[in-house]
Coordinates of C-alpha atoms in Angstrom, one line a residue:
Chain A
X12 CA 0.0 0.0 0.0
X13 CA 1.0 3.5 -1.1
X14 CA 1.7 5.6 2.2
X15 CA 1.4 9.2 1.5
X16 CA 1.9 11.3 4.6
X17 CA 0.0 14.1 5.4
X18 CA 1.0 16.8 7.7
X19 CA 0.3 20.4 8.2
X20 CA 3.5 22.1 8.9
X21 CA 3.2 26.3 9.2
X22 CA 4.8 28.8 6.3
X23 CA 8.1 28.6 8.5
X24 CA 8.3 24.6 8.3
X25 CA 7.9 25.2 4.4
X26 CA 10.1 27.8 4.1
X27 CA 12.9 25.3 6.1
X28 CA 11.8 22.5 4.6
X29 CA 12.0 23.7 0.9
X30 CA 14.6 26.2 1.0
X31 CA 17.3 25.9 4.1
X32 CA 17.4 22.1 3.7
X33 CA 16.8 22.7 0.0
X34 CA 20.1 24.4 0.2
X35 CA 21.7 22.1 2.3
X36 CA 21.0 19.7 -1.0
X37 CA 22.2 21.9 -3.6
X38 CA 26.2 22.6 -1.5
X39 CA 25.9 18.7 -1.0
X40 CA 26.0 18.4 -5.0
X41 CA 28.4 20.5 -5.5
X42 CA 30.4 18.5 -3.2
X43 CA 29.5 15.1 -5.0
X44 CA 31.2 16.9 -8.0
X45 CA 34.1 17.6 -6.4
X46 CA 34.9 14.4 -4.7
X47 CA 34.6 12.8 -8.1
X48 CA 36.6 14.8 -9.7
X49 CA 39.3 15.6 -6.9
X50 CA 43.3 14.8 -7.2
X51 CA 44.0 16.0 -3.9
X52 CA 47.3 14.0 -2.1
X53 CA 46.2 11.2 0.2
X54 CA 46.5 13.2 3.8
X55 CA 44.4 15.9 2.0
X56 CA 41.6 13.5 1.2
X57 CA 41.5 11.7 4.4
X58 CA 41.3 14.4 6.7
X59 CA 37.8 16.2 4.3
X60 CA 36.7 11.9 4.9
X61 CA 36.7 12.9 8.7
X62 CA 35.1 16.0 8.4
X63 CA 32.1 14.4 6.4
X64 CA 31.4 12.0 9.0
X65 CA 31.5 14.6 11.7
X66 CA 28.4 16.1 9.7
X67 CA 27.0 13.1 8.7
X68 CA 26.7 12.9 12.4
X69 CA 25.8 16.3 13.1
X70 CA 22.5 16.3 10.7
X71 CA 21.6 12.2 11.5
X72 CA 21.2 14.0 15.6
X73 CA 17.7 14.8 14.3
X74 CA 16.8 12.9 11.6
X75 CA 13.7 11.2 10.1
X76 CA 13.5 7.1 10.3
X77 CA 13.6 5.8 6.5
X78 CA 13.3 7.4 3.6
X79 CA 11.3 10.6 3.3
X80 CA 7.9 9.6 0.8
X81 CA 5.7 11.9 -0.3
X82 CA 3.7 14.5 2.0
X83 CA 0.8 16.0 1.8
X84 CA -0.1 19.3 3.3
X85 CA -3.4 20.9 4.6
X86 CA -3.1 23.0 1.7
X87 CA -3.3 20.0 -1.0
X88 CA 1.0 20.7 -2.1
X89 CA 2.4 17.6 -2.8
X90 CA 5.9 17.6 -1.6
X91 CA 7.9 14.8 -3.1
X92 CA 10.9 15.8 -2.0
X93 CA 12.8 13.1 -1.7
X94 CA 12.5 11.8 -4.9
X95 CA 15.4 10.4 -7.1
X96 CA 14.8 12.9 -10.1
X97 CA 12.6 15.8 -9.0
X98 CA 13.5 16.1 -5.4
X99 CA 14.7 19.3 -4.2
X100 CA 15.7 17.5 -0.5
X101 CA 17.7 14.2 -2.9
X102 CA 21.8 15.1 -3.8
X103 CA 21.3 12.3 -6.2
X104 CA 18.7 14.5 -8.2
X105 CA 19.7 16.4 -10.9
X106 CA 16.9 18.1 -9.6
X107 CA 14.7 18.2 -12.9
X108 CA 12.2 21.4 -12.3
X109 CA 9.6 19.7 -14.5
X110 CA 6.8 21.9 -16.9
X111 CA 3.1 20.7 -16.7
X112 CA 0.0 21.9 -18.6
X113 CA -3.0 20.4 -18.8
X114 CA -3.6 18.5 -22.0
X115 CA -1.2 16.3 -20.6
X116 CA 2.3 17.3 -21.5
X117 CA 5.5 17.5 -19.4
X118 CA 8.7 18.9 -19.4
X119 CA 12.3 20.2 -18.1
X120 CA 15.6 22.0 -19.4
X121 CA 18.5 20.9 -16.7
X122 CA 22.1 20.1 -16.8
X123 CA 23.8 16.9 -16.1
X124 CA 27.3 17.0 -15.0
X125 CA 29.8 14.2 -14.5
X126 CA 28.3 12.1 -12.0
X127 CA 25.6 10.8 -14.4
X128 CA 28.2 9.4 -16.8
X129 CA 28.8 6.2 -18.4
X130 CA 30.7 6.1 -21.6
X131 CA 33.5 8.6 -21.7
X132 CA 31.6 12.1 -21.9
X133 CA 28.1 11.0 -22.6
X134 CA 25.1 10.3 -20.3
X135 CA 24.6 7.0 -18.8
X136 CA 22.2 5.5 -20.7
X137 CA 20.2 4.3 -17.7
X138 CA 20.3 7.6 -16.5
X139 CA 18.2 9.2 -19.3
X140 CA 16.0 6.1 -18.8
X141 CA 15.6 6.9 -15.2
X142 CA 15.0 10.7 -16.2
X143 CA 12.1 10.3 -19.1
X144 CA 10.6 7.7 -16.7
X145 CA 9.7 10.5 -14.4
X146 CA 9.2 12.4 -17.2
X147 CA 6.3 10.6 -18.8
X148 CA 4.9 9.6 -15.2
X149 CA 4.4 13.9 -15.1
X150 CA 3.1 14.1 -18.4
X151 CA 0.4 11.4 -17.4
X152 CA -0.5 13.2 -13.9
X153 CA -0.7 16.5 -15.8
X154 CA -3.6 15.0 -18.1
X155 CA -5.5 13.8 -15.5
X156 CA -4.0 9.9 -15.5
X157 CA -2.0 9.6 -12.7
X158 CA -0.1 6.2 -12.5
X159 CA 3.0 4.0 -12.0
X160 CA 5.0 2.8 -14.9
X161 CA 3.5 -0.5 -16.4
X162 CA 6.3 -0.6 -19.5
X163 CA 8.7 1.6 -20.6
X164 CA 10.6 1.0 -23.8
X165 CA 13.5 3.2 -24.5
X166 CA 15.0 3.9 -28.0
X167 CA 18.8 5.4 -28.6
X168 CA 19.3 7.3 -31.1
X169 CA 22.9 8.1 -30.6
X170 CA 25.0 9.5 -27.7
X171 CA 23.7 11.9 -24.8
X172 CA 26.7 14.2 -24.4
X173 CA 26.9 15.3 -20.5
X174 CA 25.7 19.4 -20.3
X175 CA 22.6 21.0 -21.0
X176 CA 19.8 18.8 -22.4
X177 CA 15.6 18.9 -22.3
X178 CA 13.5 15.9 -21.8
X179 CA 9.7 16.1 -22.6
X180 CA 6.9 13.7 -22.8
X181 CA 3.2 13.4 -24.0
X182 CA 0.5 11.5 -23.5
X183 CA -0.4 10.2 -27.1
X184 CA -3.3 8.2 -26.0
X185 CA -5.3 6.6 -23.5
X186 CA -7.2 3.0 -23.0
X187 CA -9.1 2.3 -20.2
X188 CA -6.6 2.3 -17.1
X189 CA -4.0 2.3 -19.4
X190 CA -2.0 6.0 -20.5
X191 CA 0.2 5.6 -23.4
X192 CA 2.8 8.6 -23.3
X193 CA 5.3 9.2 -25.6
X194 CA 8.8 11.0 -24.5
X195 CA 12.1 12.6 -25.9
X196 CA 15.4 13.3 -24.7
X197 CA 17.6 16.0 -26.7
X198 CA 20.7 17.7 -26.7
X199 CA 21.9 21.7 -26.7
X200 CA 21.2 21.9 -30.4
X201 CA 17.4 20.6 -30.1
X202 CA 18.5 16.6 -31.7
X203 CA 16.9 14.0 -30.4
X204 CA 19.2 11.8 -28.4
X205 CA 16.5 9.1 -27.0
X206 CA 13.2 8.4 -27.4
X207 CA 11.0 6.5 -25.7
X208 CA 6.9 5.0 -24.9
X209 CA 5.6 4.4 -21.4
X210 CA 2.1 2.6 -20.0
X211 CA 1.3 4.2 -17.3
X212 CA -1.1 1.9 -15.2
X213 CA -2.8 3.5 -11.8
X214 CA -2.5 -0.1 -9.9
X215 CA -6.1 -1.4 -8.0
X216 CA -4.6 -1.0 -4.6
X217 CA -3.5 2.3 -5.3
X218 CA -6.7 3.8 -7.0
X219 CA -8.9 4.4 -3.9
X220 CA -5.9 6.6 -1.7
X221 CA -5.6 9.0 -5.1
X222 CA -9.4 9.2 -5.4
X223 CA -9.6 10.0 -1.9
X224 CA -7.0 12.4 -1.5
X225 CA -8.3 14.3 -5.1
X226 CA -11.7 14.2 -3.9
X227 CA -11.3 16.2 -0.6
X228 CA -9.0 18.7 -1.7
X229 CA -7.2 19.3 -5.1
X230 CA -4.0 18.8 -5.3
X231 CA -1.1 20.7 -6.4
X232 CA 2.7 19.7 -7.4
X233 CA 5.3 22.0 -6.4
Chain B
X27 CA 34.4 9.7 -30.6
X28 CA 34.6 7.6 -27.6
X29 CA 38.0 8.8 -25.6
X30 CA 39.4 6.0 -23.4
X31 CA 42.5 7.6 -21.3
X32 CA 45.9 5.7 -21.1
X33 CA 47.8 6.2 -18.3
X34 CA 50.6 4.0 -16.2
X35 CA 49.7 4.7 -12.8
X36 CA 52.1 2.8 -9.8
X37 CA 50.5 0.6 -7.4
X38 CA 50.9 3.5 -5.3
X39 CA 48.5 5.7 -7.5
X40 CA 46.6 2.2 -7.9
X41 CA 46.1 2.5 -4.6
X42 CA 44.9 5.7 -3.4
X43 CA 42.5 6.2 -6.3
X44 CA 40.9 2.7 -5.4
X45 CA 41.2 2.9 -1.6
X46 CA 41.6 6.5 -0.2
X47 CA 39.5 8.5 -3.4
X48 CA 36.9 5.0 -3.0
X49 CA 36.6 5.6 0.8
X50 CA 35.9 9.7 0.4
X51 CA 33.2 8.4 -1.9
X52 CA 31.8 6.3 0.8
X53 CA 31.3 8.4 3.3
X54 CA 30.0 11.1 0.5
X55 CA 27.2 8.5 0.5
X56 CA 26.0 8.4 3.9
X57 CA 26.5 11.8 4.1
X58 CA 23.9 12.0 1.1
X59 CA 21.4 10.2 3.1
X60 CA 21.8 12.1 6.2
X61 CA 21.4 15.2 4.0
X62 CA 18.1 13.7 2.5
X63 CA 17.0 12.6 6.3
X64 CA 18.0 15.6 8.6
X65 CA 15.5 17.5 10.7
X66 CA 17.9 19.6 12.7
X67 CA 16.8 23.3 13.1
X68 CA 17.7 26.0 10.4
X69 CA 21.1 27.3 12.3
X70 CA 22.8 23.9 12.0
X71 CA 21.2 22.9 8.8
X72 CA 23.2 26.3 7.6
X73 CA 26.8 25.6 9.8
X74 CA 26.7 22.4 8.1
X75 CA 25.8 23.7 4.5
X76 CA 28.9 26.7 5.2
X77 CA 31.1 23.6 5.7
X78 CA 30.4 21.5 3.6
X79 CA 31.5 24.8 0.8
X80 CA 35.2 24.7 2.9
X81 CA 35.4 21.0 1.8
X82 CA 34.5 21.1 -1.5
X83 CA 37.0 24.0 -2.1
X84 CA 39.6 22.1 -0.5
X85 CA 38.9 19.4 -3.3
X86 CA 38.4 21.5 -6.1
X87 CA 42.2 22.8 -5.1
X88 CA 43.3 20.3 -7.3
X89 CA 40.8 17.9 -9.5
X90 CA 40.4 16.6 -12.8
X91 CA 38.7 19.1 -15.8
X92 CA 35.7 17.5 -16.9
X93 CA 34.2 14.0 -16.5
X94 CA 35.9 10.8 -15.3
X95 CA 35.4 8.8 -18.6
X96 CA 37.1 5.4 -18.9
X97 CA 41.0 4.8 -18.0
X98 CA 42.7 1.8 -19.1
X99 CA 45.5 1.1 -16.9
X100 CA 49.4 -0.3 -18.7
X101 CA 48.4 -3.8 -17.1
X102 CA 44.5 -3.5 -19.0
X103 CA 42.9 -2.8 -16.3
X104 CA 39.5 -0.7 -16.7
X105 CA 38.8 1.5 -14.3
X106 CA 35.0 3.2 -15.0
X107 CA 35.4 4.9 -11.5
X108 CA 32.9 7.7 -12.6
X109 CA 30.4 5.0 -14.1
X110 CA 26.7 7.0 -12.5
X111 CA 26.0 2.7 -11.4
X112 CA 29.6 1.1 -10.9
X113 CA 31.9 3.7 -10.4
X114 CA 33.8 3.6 -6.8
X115 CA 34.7 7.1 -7.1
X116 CA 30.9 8.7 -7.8
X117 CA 29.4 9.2 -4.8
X118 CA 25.7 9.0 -6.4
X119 CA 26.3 5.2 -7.9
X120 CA 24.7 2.3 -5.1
X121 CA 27.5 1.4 -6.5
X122 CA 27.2 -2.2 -8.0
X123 CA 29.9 -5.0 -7.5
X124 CA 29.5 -6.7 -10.8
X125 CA 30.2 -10.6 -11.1
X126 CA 30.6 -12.1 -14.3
X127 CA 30.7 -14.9 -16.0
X128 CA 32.6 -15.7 -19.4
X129 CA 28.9 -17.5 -21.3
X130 CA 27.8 -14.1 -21.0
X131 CA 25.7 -13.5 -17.5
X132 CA 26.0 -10.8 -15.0
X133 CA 24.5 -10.1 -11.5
X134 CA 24.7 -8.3 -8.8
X135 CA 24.0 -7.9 -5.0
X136 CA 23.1 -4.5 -3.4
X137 CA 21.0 -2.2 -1.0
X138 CA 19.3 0.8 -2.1
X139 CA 18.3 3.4 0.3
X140 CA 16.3 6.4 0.6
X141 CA 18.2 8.6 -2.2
X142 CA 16.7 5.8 -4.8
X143 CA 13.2 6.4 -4.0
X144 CA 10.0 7.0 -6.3
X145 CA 6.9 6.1 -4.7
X146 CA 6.4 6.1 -0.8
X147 CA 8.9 3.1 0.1
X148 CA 10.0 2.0 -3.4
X149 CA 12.4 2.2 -5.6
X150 CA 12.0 4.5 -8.4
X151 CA 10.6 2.8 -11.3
X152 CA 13.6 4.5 -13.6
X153 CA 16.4 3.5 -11.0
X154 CA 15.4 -0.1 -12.0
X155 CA 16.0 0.9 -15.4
X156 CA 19.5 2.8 -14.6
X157 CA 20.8 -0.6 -13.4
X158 CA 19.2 -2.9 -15.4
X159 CA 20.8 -1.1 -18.5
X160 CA 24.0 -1.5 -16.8
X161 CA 23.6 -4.9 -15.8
X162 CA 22.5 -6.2 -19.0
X163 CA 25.0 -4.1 -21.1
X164 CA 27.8 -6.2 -18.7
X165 CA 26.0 -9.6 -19.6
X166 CA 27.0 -8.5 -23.2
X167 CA 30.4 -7.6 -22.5
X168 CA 31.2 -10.6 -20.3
X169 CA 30.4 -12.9 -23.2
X170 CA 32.2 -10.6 -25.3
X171 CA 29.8 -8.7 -27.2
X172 CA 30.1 -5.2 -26.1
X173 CA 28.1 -2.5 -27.0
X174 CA 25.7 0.6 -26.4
X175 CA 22.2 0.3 -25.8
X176 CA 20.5 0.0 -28.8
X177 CA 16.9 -0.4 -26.8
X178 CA 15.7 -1.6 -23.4
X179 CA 12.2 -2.1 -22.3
X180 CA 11.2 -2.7 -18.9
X181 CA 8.1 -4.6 -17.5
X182 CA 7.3 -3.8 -14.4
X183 CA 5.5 -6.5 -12.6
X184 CA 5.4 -4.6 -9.0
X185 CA 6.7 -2.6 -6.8
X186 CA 10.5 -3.1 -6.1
X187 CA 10.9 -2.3 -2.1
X188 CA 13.8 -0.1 -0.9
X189 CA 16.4 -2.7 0.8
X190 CA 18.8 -5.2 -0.5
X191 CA 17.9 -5.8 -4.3
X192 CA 19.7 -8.3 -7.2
X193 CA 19.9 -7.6 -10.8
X194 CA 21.1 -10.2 -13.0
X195 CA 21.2 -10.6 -16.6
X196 CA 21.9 -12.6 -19.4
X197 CA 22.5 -13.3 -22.9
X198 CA 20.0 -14.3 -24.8
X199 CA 21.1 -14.9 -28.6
X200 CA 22.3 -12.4 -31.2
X201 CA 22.0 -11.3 -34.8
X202 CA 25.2 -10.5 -36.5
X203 CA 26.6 -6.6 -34.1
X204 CA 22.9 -6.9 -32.5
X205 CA 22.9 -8.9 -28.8
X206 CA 19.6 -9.7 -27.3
X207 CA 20.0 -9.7 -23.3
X208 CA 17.5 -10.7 -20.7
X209 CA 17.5 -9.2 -17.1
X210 CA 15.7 -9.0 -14.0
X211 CA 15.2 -7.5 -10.4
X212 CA 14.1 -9.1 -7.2
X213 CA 13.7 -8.3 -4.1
X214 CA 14.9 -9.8 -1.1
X215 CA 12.8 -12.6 -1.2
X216 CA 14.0 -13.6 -4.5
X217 CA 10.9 -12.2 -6.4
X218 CA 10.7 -10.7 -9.8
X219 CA 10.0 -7.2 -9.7
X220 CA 11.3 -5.8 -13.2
X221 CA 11.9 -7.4 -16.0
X222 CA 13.7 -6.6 -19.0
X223 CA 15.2 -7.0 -22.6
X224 CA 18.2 -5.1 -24.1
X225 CA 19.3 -4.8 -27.5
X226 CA 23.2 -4.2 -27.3
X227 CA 24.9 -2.7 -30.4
X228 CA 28.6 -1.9 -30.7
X229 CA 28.5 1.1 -33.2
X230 CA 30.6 2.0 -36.2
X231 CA 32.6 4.5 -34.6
X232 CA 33.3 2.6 -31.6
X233 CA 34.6 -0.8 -33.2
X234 CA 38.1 0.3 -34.2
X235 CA 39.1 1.7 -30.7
X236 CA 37.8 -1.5 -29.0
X237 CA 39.1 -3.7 -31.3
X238 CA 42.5 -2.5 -31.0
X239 CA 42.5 -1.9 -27.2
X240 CA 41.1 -5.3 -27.4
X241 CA 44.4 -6.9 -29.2
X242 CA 47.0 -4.7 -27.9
X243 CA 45.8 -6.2 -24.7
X244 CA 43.5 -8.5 -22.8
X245 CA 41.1 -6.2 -20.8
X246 CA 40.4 -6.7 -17.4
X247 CA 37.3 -4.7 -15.4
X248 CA 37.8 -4.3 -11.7

């Protein structure tokens, strides 16, 4: 069962919550960047080891148990923060600051630097599967078809060079629970790198919480 | 182009870029999730962010320009240290510990935490994707057919829980430079999660530069 948590913090938790601990996210990126790329002598690199684990320790004083899920507030703002692609509160995200309208379309313009490599200057390719995953999954929600990924099939076109790059996604079609969206991934200069078609499937368990939680108060994606 | 680096490192170098740089990355990690997890009050959450600048300076002092890529090592050894799945020295892969065998199977046992999460207490459905490209492009190369992803399509079958995971792949036939690969998740009881196919393709451009790494020397992934 899908656990959504539902809270009602006060503008000042939101304001922590999105934007000191969003920060806190953003200088721990940089940092992933720089330990990946760093030459520093041995001592040098042992002694910033130590210092990480003093605050590792420091933040885990006060920490949440497991992983952080998605929260609801009293004001319907869906708060997935800790999410592997979009989450502001995740070093691992990129973050992607994804587009919505209605008609069910999705997209994001974002920058992928060296830590989401795999062949020598180019993207992983898993890593452009994990993005246009989320991707589609938005374009669905946007349209009104929420749901989790029934297939995804991924087509590469050519290389995925590391920098600036746009995914989008649309939904193309949809029949009965089933949302077919289509999706793109493409470089500086506008080619298309990937492309790819999703099903996205709301599951039976999961059908009721969304109604629920739609019916009593709309909700909105920040 | 793909650009593989050369170089003649010492067992000395060896060394610290396995060990010292591999254990920096380590403790990147759990300072990722404490990041991700932390509830302490704005003042500390803003100390730590201020240090955490200090440290990345201090690594940045002296670092590589650009991505990791791919360095083959005088003895053939192939270090993908960067790899966004595999790579010891990115602090954002799990990272996988790939076995292999030579008929062309790969597999791999692992723990994802919080910073892999999708929906409430699950893995995000394109993290399954990110590895299972990796895993099954290694199934390829370990019955020596490498290549790029030509396609992958994943079927998900469930949810795959946060927690200790395997991927494992294998070859299933090919068709003159096209290798058909098979691969799956499960969860810690041993049930299929994810399922997948890959179509592996070594392209034009890339068969000279393996090919004559490839004579010049045997190549040996670590």
């Amino acid at each position: 069962m899908l656990e959504y948590r539902f809270d009602d913090l006060s503008p000042e938790d939101l304001h922590r919550e999105r934007d000191v601990y969003g920060d806190l996210t953003q200088r721990t990126r940089t940092l992933i960047d720089a330990v990946l790329r760093t030459e520093v002598d041995v001592a040098e690199a042992q002694e910033v080891a130590a210092q990480l684990d003093a605050l590792s320790e420091r933040l885990l004083a006060k920490a949440r148990e497991g992983s952080y899920g998605v929260a609801i507030g009293s004001d319907g703002t869906v708060r997935n923060y800790g999410n592997a692609v979009v989450g502001v509160r995740n070093p691992v995200a990129p973050p992607l600051e994804v587009q919505r309208s209605e008609e069910g379309r999705a997209w994001a313009d974002f920058r992928l630097g060296a830590q989401y490599e795999g062949p020598p200057g180019l993207v992983h390719g898993g890593v452009t599967a994990l993005i246009l995953d989320q991707i589609c999954g938005e374009a669905a929600a946007a349209g009104g078809k929420p749901g989790m990924t029934g297939t995804l099939t991924m087509r590469y076109r050519r290389g995925t060079p590391l920098g600036d790059l746009r995914a989008e996604a649309w939904i193309d079609r949809t029949e009965g629970v089933k949302t077919f969206v289509i999706g793109r991934m493409a470089d500086e200069q506008g080619e298309t790198t990937v492309e790819c078609e999703g099903i996205f499937i709301l599951p039976r368990w999961a059908r009721k919480p969304v109604e629920e939680i739609s019916e009593s108060k709309p909700l909105r994606f920040e």
